[in-house]
Amino acid sequence: MYYKHHVFFCVNRRESGEICCAHRGSEAMQLYAKDRIKSMRRAGPGGVRINKAGCLDRCELGPCVVVYPEAVWYTYVDEKDIDEIIDSHLVHGRVVERLLLP
Amino acid sequence: MYYKHHVFFCVNRRESGEICCAHRGSEAMQLYAKDRIKSMRRAGPGGVRINKAGCLDRCELGPCVVVYPEAVWYTYVDEKDIDEIIDSHLVHGRVVERLLLP
């Protein structure tokens, strides 16, 4: 396993004005998560990688993020949600039930 | 498991002229794979999703692609390699040893 947790934020932007993750702040949240993981010294091989991704095709439930290899899908609203995903799931391996996608 | 195989192509482009996956044709190969999976009617929930991703941070071994949840990393040169990853791994679950990243 190259990364223990490989996290993909949808940062897709639809120009037509349709619902998309980018319109709901996903780019800023991806950067926030990436910077926080780096500051916690958990970034890199054997640790965590926070990636941008194109459309994950679950737009109506977004903004969305998926954590592999465990294939856990979350939504989020703000930095507080991102912090909980990091502190609970990425650090301690405990899934954040309240943010799970249905 | 929302997608049986979730495939992420690094399509990162470094503007500085450094080695990157985009300079080695990753955008065209991602589209090729996405179209082929669609034409095979294997796209979507329960099937395969072919995604773009930002830098996967294994640039020196690229162009690279990772298949989750199995966390199998490949490199590739052309459509023939992509076809082999699709036909062997994504359809039959057989890893393509010759294209594995070390």
PDB file of C-alpha atoms in Angstrom:
ATOM      1  CA  MET A   1       0.000   0.000   0.000  1.00  0.00           C
ATOM      2  CA  TYR A   2       1.777   3.135  -1.179  1.00  0.00           C
ATOM      3  CA  TYR A   3      -0.451   5.534   0.775  1.00  0.00           C
ATOM      4  CA  LYS A   4      -2.212   4.407   3.949  1.00  0.00           C
ATOM      5  CA  HIS A   5      -5.096   6.731   3.122  1.00  0.00           C
ATOM      6  CA  HIS A   6      -5.487   8.226  -0.341  1.00  0.00           C
ATOM      7  CA  VAL A   7      -8.098  10.956  -0.306  1.00  0.00           C
ATOM      8  CA  PHE A   8      -9.734  12.384  -3.415  1.00  0.00           C
ATOM      9  CA  PHE A   9     -11.653  15.651  -3.337  1.00  0.00           C
ATOM     10  CA  CYS A  10     -13.895  16.312  -6.274  1.00  0.00           C
ATOM     11  CA  VAL A  11     -12.918  19.770  -7.497  1.00  0.00           C
ATOM     12  CA  ASN A  12     -14.924  19.578 -10.691  1.00  0.00           C
ATOM     13  CA  ARG A  13     -16.362  22.858 -11.883  1.00  0.00           C
ATOM     14  CA  ARG A  14     -19.380  22.906 -14.158  1.00  0.00           C
ATOM     15  CA  GLU A  15     -19.502  26.122 -16.099  1.00  0.00           C
ATOM     16  CA  SER A  16     -23.181  25.834 -16.889  1.00  0.00           C
ATOM     17  CA  GLY A  17     -24.247  26.771 -13.378  1.00  0.00           C
ATOM     18  CA  GLU A  18     -25.363  23.238 -12.528  1.00  0.00           C
ATOM     19  CA  ILE A  19     -24.659  21.934  -9.057  1.00  0.00           C
ATOM     20  CA  CYS A  20     -21.009  20.941  -8.676  1.00  0.00           C
ATOM     21  CA  CYS A  21     -18.517  20.434  -5.903  1.00  0.00           C
ATOM     22  CA  ALA A  22     -16.359  23.422  -6.861  1.00  0.00           C
ATOM     23  CA  HIS A  23     -19.306  25.758  -6.438  1.00  0.00           C
ATOM     24  CA  ARG A  24     -19.541  24.532  -2.871  1.00  0.00           C
ATOM     25  CA  GLY A  25     -15.985  25.326  -1.903  1.00  0.00           C
ATOM     26  CA  SER A  26     -14.240  22.030  -2.610  1.00  0.00           C
ATOM     27  CA  GLU A  27     -11.048  23.610  -3.917  1.00  0.00           C
ATOM     28  CA  ALA A  28     -10.482  25.579  -0.718  1.00  0.00           C
ATOM     29  CA  MET A  29     -11.310  22.528   1.410  1.00  0.00           C
ATOM     30  CA  GLN A  30      -8.873  20.326  -0.515  1.00  0.00           C
ATOM     31  CA  LEU A  31      -6.102  22.847   0.061  1.00  0.00           C
ATOM     32  CA  TYR A  32      -7.058  23.173   3.706  1.00  0.00           C
ATOM     33  CA  ALA A  33      -6.890  19.393   4.186  1.00  0.00           C
ATOM     34  CA  LYS A  34      -3.612  19.109   2.279  1.00  0.00           C
ATOM     35  CA  ASP A  35      -1.966  21.845   4.326  1.00  0.00           C
ATOM     36  CA  ARG A  36      -3.214  20.437   7.621  1.00  0.00           C
ATOM     37  CA  ILE A  37      -1.990  16.917   6.837  1.00  0.00           C
ATOM     38  CA  LYS A  38       1.365  18.377   5.872  1.00  0.00           C
ATOM     39  CA  SER A  39       1.585  20.399   9.081  1.00  0.00           C
ATOM     40  CA  MET A  40       0.778  17.223  11.029  1.00  0.00           C
ATOM     41  CA  ARG A  41       3.681  15.493   9.220  1.00  0.00           C
ATOM     42  CA  ARG A  42       1.405  12.771   7.964  1.00  0.00           C
ATOM     43  CA  ALA A  43       1.812  13.495   4.253  1.00  0.00           C
ATOM     44  CA  GLY A  44       3.559  11.130   1.885  1.00  0.00           C
ATOM     45  CA  PRO A  45       4.261   7.433   1.246  1.00  0.00           C
ATOM     46  CA  GLY A  46       3.065   5.285   4.115  1.00  0.00           C
ATOM     47  CA  GLY A  47       0.890   8.164   5.242  1.00  0.00           C
ATOM     48  CA  VAL A  48      -1.815  10.303   3.729  1.00  0.00           C
ATOM     49  CA  ARG A  49      -2.166  11.849   0.291  1.00  0.00           C
ATOM     50  CA  ILE A  50      -4.785  14.538  -0.275  1.00  0.00           C
ATOM     51  CA  ASN A  51      -5.579  14.717  -3.986  1.00  0.00           C
ATOM     52  CA  LYS A  52      -7.692  16.740  -6.319  1.00  0.00           C
ATOM     53  CA  ALA A  53      -9.960  14.736  -8.590  1.00  0.00           C
ATOM     54  CA  GLY A  54     -12.245  15.386 -11.496  1.00  0.00           C
ATOM     55  CA  CYS A  55     -15.955  14.721 -11.211  1.00  0.00           C
ATOM     56  CA  LEU A  56     -16.637  11.717  -8.963  1.00  0.00           C
ATOM     57  CA  ASP A  57     -20.159  11.649 -10.398  1.00  0.00           C
ATOM     58  CA  ARG A  58     -22.056  11.968  -7.128  1.00  0.00           C
ATOM     59  CA  CYS A  59     -22.693  15.669  -7.610  1.00  0.00           C
ATOM     60  CA  GLU A  60     -26.168  15.752  -6.117  1.00  0.00           C
ATOM     61  CA  LEU A  61     -24.716  14.579  -2.781  1.00  0.00           C
ATOM     62  CA  GLY A  62     -21.672  16.827  -2.912  1.00  0.00           C
ATOM     63  CA  PRO A  63     -19.379  18.315  -2.139  1.00  0.00           C
ATOM     64  CA  CYS A  64     -17.897  14.867  -1.875  1.00  0.00           C
ATOM     65  CA  VAL A  65     -14.648  13.179  -1.032  1.00  0.00           C
ATOM     66  CA  VAL A  66     -13.647   9.528  -1.101  1.00  0.00           C
ATOM     67  CA  VAL A  67     -11.015   7.825   1.054  1.00  0.00           C
ATOM     68  CA  TYR A  68      -9.243   4.763  -0.362  1.00  0.00           C
ATOM     69  CA  PRO A  69      -8.447   1.919  -0.039  1.00  0.00           C
ATOM     70  CA  GLU A  70     -11.371   1.731   2.369  1.00  0.00           C
ATOM     71  CA  ALA A  71     -13.767   3.316  -0.149  1.00  0.00           C
ATOM     72  CA  VAL A  72     -15.473   5.548   2.387  1.00  0.00           C
ATOM     73  CA  TRP A  73     -17.415   8.469   0.928  1.00  0.00           C
ATOM     74  CA  TYR A  74     -18.077  11.697   2.794  1.00  0.00           C
ATOM     75  CA  THR A  75     -19.675  15.035   2.314  1.00  0.00           C
ATOM     76  CA  TYR A  76     -18.684  18.111   4.289  1.00  0.00           C
ATOM     77  CA  VAL A  77     -19.644  21.708   4.870  1.00  0.00           C
ATOM     78  CA  ASP A  78     -16.654  23.482   6.343  1.00  0.00           C
ATOM     79  CA  GLU A  79     -13.221  23.190   7.951  1.00  0.00           C
ATOM     80  CA  LYS A  80     -14.745  21.730  11.083  1.00  0.00           C
ATOM     81  CA  ASP A  81     -16.020  18.746   9.106  1.00  0.00           C
ATOM     82  CA  ILE A  82     -12.660  18.358   7.387  1.00  0.00           C
ATOM     83  CA  ASP A  83     -10.924  18.445  10.768  1.00  0.00           C
ATOM     84  CA  GLU A  84     -13.188  15.678  12.022  1.00  0.00           C
ATOM     85  CA  ILE A  85     -12.473  13.505   8.977  1.00  0.00           C
ATOM     86  CA  ILE A  86      -8.749  14.060   9.508  1.00  0.00           C
ATOM     87  CA  ASP A  87      -8.643  13.597  13.278  1.00  0.00           C
ATOM     88  CA  SER A  88     -11.043  10.684  13.459  1.00  0.00           C
ATOM     89  CA  HIS A  89     -10.632   8.761  10.212  1.00  0.00           C
ATOM     90  CA  LEU A  90      -7.219   9.622   8.810  1.00  0.00           C
ATOM     91  CA  VAL A  91      -5.437   9.636  12.166  1.00  0.00           C
ATOM     92  CA  HIS A  92      -7.353   7.037  14.185  1.00  0.00           C
ATOM     93  CA  GLY A  93      -9.098   4.970  11.524  1.00  0.00           C
ATOM     94  CA  ARG A  94     -12.545   5.727  12.925  1.00  0.00           C
ATOM     95  CA  VAL A  95     -15.158   6.450  10.252  1.00  0.00           C
ATOM     96  CA  VAL A  96     -17.157   9.655  10.792  1.00  0.00           C
ATOM     97  CA  GLU A  97     -20.673   8.265  10.555  1.00  0.00           C
ATOM     98  CA  ARG A  98     -22.483  11.598  10.499  1.00  0.00           C
ATOM     99  CA  LEU A  99     -20.713  12.727   7.322  1.00  0.00           C
ATOM    100  CA  LEU A 100     -21.083   9.501   5.331  1.00  0.00           C
ATOM    101  CA  LEU A 101     -22.794   9.624   1.970  1.00  0.00           C
ATOM    102  CA  PRO A 102     -25.933   7.480   1.900  1.00  0.00           C
TER     103      PRO A 102
ATOM    104  CA  MET B   1     -18.461  -0.326  -2.604  1.00  0.00           C
ATOM    105  CA  TYR B   2     -19.857   2.374  -4.842  1.00  0.00           C
ATOM    106  CA  TYR B   3     -17.526   1.627  -7.772  1.00  0.00           C
ATOM    107  CA  LYS B   4     -16.056  -1.837  -8.248  1.00  0.00           C
ATOM    108  CA  HIS B   5     -12.929  -0.276  -9.703  1.00  0.00           C
ATOM    109  CA  HIS B   6     -12.198   3.410  -9.292  1.00  0.00           C
ATOM    110  CA  VAL B   7      -9.346   4.465 -11.532  1.00  0.00           C
ATOM    111  CA  PHE B   8      -7.409   7.700 -11.156  1.00  0.00           C
ATOM    112  CA  PHE B   9      -5.202   9.025 -13.934  1.00  0.00           C
ATOM    113  CA  CYS B  10      -2.750  11.696 -12.936  1.00  0.00           C
ATOM    114  CA  VAL B  11      -3.300  14.521 -15.409  1.00  0.00           C
ATOM    115  CA  ASN B  12      -1.161  17.012 -13.563  1.00  0.00           C
ATOM    116  CA  ARG B  13       0.671  19.511 -15.739  1.00  0.00           C
ATOM    117  CA  ARG B  14       3.784  21.211 -14.488  1.00  0.00           C
ATOM    118  CA  GLU B  15       4.327  24.453 -16.328  1.00  0.00           C
ATOM    119  CA  SER B  16       8.000  24.656 -15.471  1.00  0.00           C
ATOM    120  CA  GLY B  17       8.955  21.965 -17.952  1.00  0.00           C
ATOM    121  CA  GLU B  18       9.675  19.402 -15.250  1.00  0.00           C
ATOM    122  CA  ILE B  19       8.636  15.816 -15.842  1.00  0.00           C
ATOM    123  CA  CYS B  20       4.901  15.337 -15.373  1.00  0.00           C
ATOM    124  CA  CYS B  21       2.224  12.926 -16.449  1.00  0.00           C
ATOM    125  CA  ALA B  22       0.420  15.417 -18.697  1.00  0.00           C
ATOM    126  CA  HIS B  23       3.543  15.905 -20.778  1.00  0.00           C
ATOM    127  CA  ARG B  24       3.460  12.197 -21.437  1.00  0.00           C
ATOM    128  CA  GLY B  25      -0.056  12.062 -22.792  1.00  0.00           C
ATOM    129  CA  SER B  26      -2.055  11.252 -19.682  1.00  0.00           C
ATOM    130  CA  GLU B  27      -5.015  13.467 -20.597  1.00  0.00           C
ATOM    131  CA  ALA B  28      -5.572  11.688 -23.904  1.00  0.00           C
ATOM    132  CA  MET B  29      -5.154   8.273 -22.261  1.00  0.00           C
ATOM    133  CA  GLN B  30      -7.675   9.121 -19.540  1.00  0.00           C
ATOM    134  CA  LEU B  31     -10.221  10.104 -22.159  1.00  0.00           C
ATOM    135  CA  TYR B  32      -9.436   7.000 -24.189  1.00  0.00           C
ATOM    136  CA  ALA B  33     -10.000   4.767 -21.144  1.00  0.00           C
ATOM    137  CA  LYS B  34     -13.169   6.596 -20.139  1.00  0.00           C
ATOM    138  CA  ASP B  35     -14.670   6.303 -23.614  1.00  0.00           C
ATOM    139  CA  ARG B  36     -13.742   2.653 -23.935  1.00  0.00           C
ATOM    140  CA  ILE B  37     -15.250   1.725 -20.554  1.00  0.00           C
ATOM    141  CA  LYS B  38     -18.386   3.604 -21.543  1.00  0.00           C
ATOM    142  CA  SER B  39     -18.600   1.815 -24.874  1.00  0.00           C
ATOM    143  CA  MET B  40     -18.209  -1.499 -23.043  1.00  0.00           C
ATOM    144  CA  ARG B  41     -21.146  -0.484 -20.829  1.00  0.00           C
ATOM    145  CA  ARG B  42     -19.080  -0.922 -17.700  1.00  0.00           C
ATOM    146  CA  ALA B  43     -19.211   2.683 -16.528  1.00  0.00           C
ATOM    147  CA  GLY B  44     -21.028   3.762 -13.399  1.00  0.00           C
ATOM    148  CA  PRO B  45     -22.052   2.588  -9.930  1.00  0.00           C
ATOM    149  CA  GLY B  46     -21.235  -1.076  -9.381  1.00  0.00           C
ATOM    150  CA  GLY B  47     -18.858  -0.862 -12.329  1.00  0.00           C
ATOM    151  CA  VAL B  48     -15.882   1.232 -13.289  1.00  0.00           C
ATOM    152  CA  ARG B  49     -15.191   4.949 -12.932  1.00  0.00           C
ATOM    153  CA  ILE B  50     -12.303   6.494 -14.838  1.00  0.00           C
ATOM    154  CA  ASN B  51     -11.282   9.727 -13.134  1.00  0.00           C
ATOM    155  CA  LYS B  52      -8.859  12.531 -13.645  1.00  0.00           C
ATOM    156  CA  ALA B  53      -6.677  13.322 -10.655  1.00  0.00           C
ATOM    157  CA  GLY B  54      -4.184  15.947  -9.667  1.00  0.00           C
ATOM    158  CA  CYS B  55      -0.571  15.009  -9.021  1.00  0.00           C
ATOM    159  CA  LEU B  56      -0.305  11.546  -7.475  1.00  0.00           C
ATOM    160  CA  ASP B  57       3.282  12.426  -6.516  1.00  0.00           C
ATOM    161  CA  ARG B  58       4.995   9.558  -8.274  1.00  0.00           C
ATOM    162  CA  CYS B  59       6.011  11.702 -11.222  1.00  0.00           C
ATOM    163  CA  GLU B  60       9.386  10.120 -11.826  1.00  0.00           C
ATOM    164  CA  LEU B  61       7.672   6.793 -12.537  1.00  0.00           C
ATOM    165  CA  GLY B  62       4.868   8.275 -14.608  1.00  0.00           C
ATOM    166  CA  PRO B  63       2.673   8.563 -16.399  1.00  0.00           C
ATOM    167  CA  CYS B  64       0.858   6.786 -13.620  1.00  0.00           C
ATOM    168  CA  VAL B  65      -2.576   5.544 -12.749  1.00  0.00           C
ATOM    169  CA  VAL B  66      -3.919   3.928  -9.593  1.00  0.00           C
ATOM    170  CA  VAL B  67      -6.810   1.481  -9.311  1.00  0.00           C
ATOM    171  CA  TYR B  68      -8.791   1.416  -6.048  1.00  0.00           C
ATOM    172  CA  PRO B  69      -9.869  -0.168  -3.772  1.00  0.00           C
ATOM    173  CA  GLU B  70      -7.125  -2.637  -4.634  1.00  0.00           C
ATOM    174  CA  ALA B  71      -4.436   0.097  -4.645  1.00  0.00           C
ATOM    175  CA  VAL B  72      -2.682  -1.195  -7.736  1.00  0.00           C
ATOM    176  CA  TRP B  73      -0.381   1.300  -9.451  1.00  0.00           C
ATOM    177  CA  TYR B  74       0.472   1.174 -13.143  1.00  0.00           C
ATOM    178  CA  THR B  75       2.421   3.058 -15.714  1.00  0.00           C
ATOM    179  CA  TYR B  76       1.597   2.932 -19.417  1.00  0.00           C
ATOM    180  CA  VAL B  77       2.858   4.079 -22.776  1.00  0.00           C
ATOM    181  CA  ASP B  78      -0.023   3.944 -25.209  1.00  0.00           C
ATOM    182  CA  GLU B  79      -3.558   2.725 -25.944  1.00  0.00           C
ATOM    183  CA  LYS B  80      -2.341  -0.840 -26.125  1.00  0.00           C
ATOM    184  CA  ASP B  81      -1.260  -0.693 -22.484  1.00  0.00           C
ATOM    185  CA  ILE B  82      -4.537   0.938 -21.488  1.00  0.00           C
ATOM    186  CA  ASP B  83      -6.442  -1.806 -23.327  1.00  0.00           C
ATOM    187  CA  GLU B  84      -4.524  -4.440 -21.399  1.00  0.00           C
ATOM    188  CA  ILE B  85      -5.272  -2.781 -18.054  1.00  0.00           C
ATOM    189  CA  ILE B  86      -8.955  -2.626 -19.004  1.00  0.00           C
ATOM    190  CA  ASP B  87      -9.306  -6.104 -20.459  1.00  0.00           C
ATOM    191  CA  SER B  88      -7.209  -7.913 -17.880  1.00  0.00           C
ATOM    192  CA  HIS B  89      -7.622  -5.983 -14.646  1.00  0.00           C
ATOM    193  CA  LEU B  90     -10.852  -4.026 -14.886  1.00  0.00           C
ATOM    194  CA  VAL B  91     -12.812  -6.764 -16.641  1.00  0.00           C
ATOM    195  CA  HIS B  92     -11.258  -9.943 -15.271  1.00  0.00           C
ATOM    196  CA  GLY B  93      -9.572  -8.811 -12.078  1.00  0.00           C
ATOM    197  CA  ARG B  94      -6.152  -9.974 -13.243  1.00  0.00           C
ATOM    198  CA  VAL B  95      -3.342  -7.564 -12.403  1.00  0.00           C
ATOM    199  CA  VAL B  96      -1.075  -6.657 -15.346  1.00  0.00           C
ATOM    200  CA  GLU B  97       2.288  -7.462 -13.816  1.00  0.00           C
ATOM    201  CA  ARG B  98       4.416  -5.973 -16.588  1.00  0.00           C
ATOM    202  CA  LEU B  99       2.931  -2.498 -16.099  1.00  0.00           C
ATOM    203  CA  LEU B 100       3.120  -2.363 -12.297  1.00  0.00           C
ATOM    204  CA  LEU B 101       5.011   0.453 -10.664  1.00  0.00           C
ATOM    205  CA  PRO B 102       7.904  -0.837  -8.569  1.00  0.00           C
TER     206      PRO B 102
END
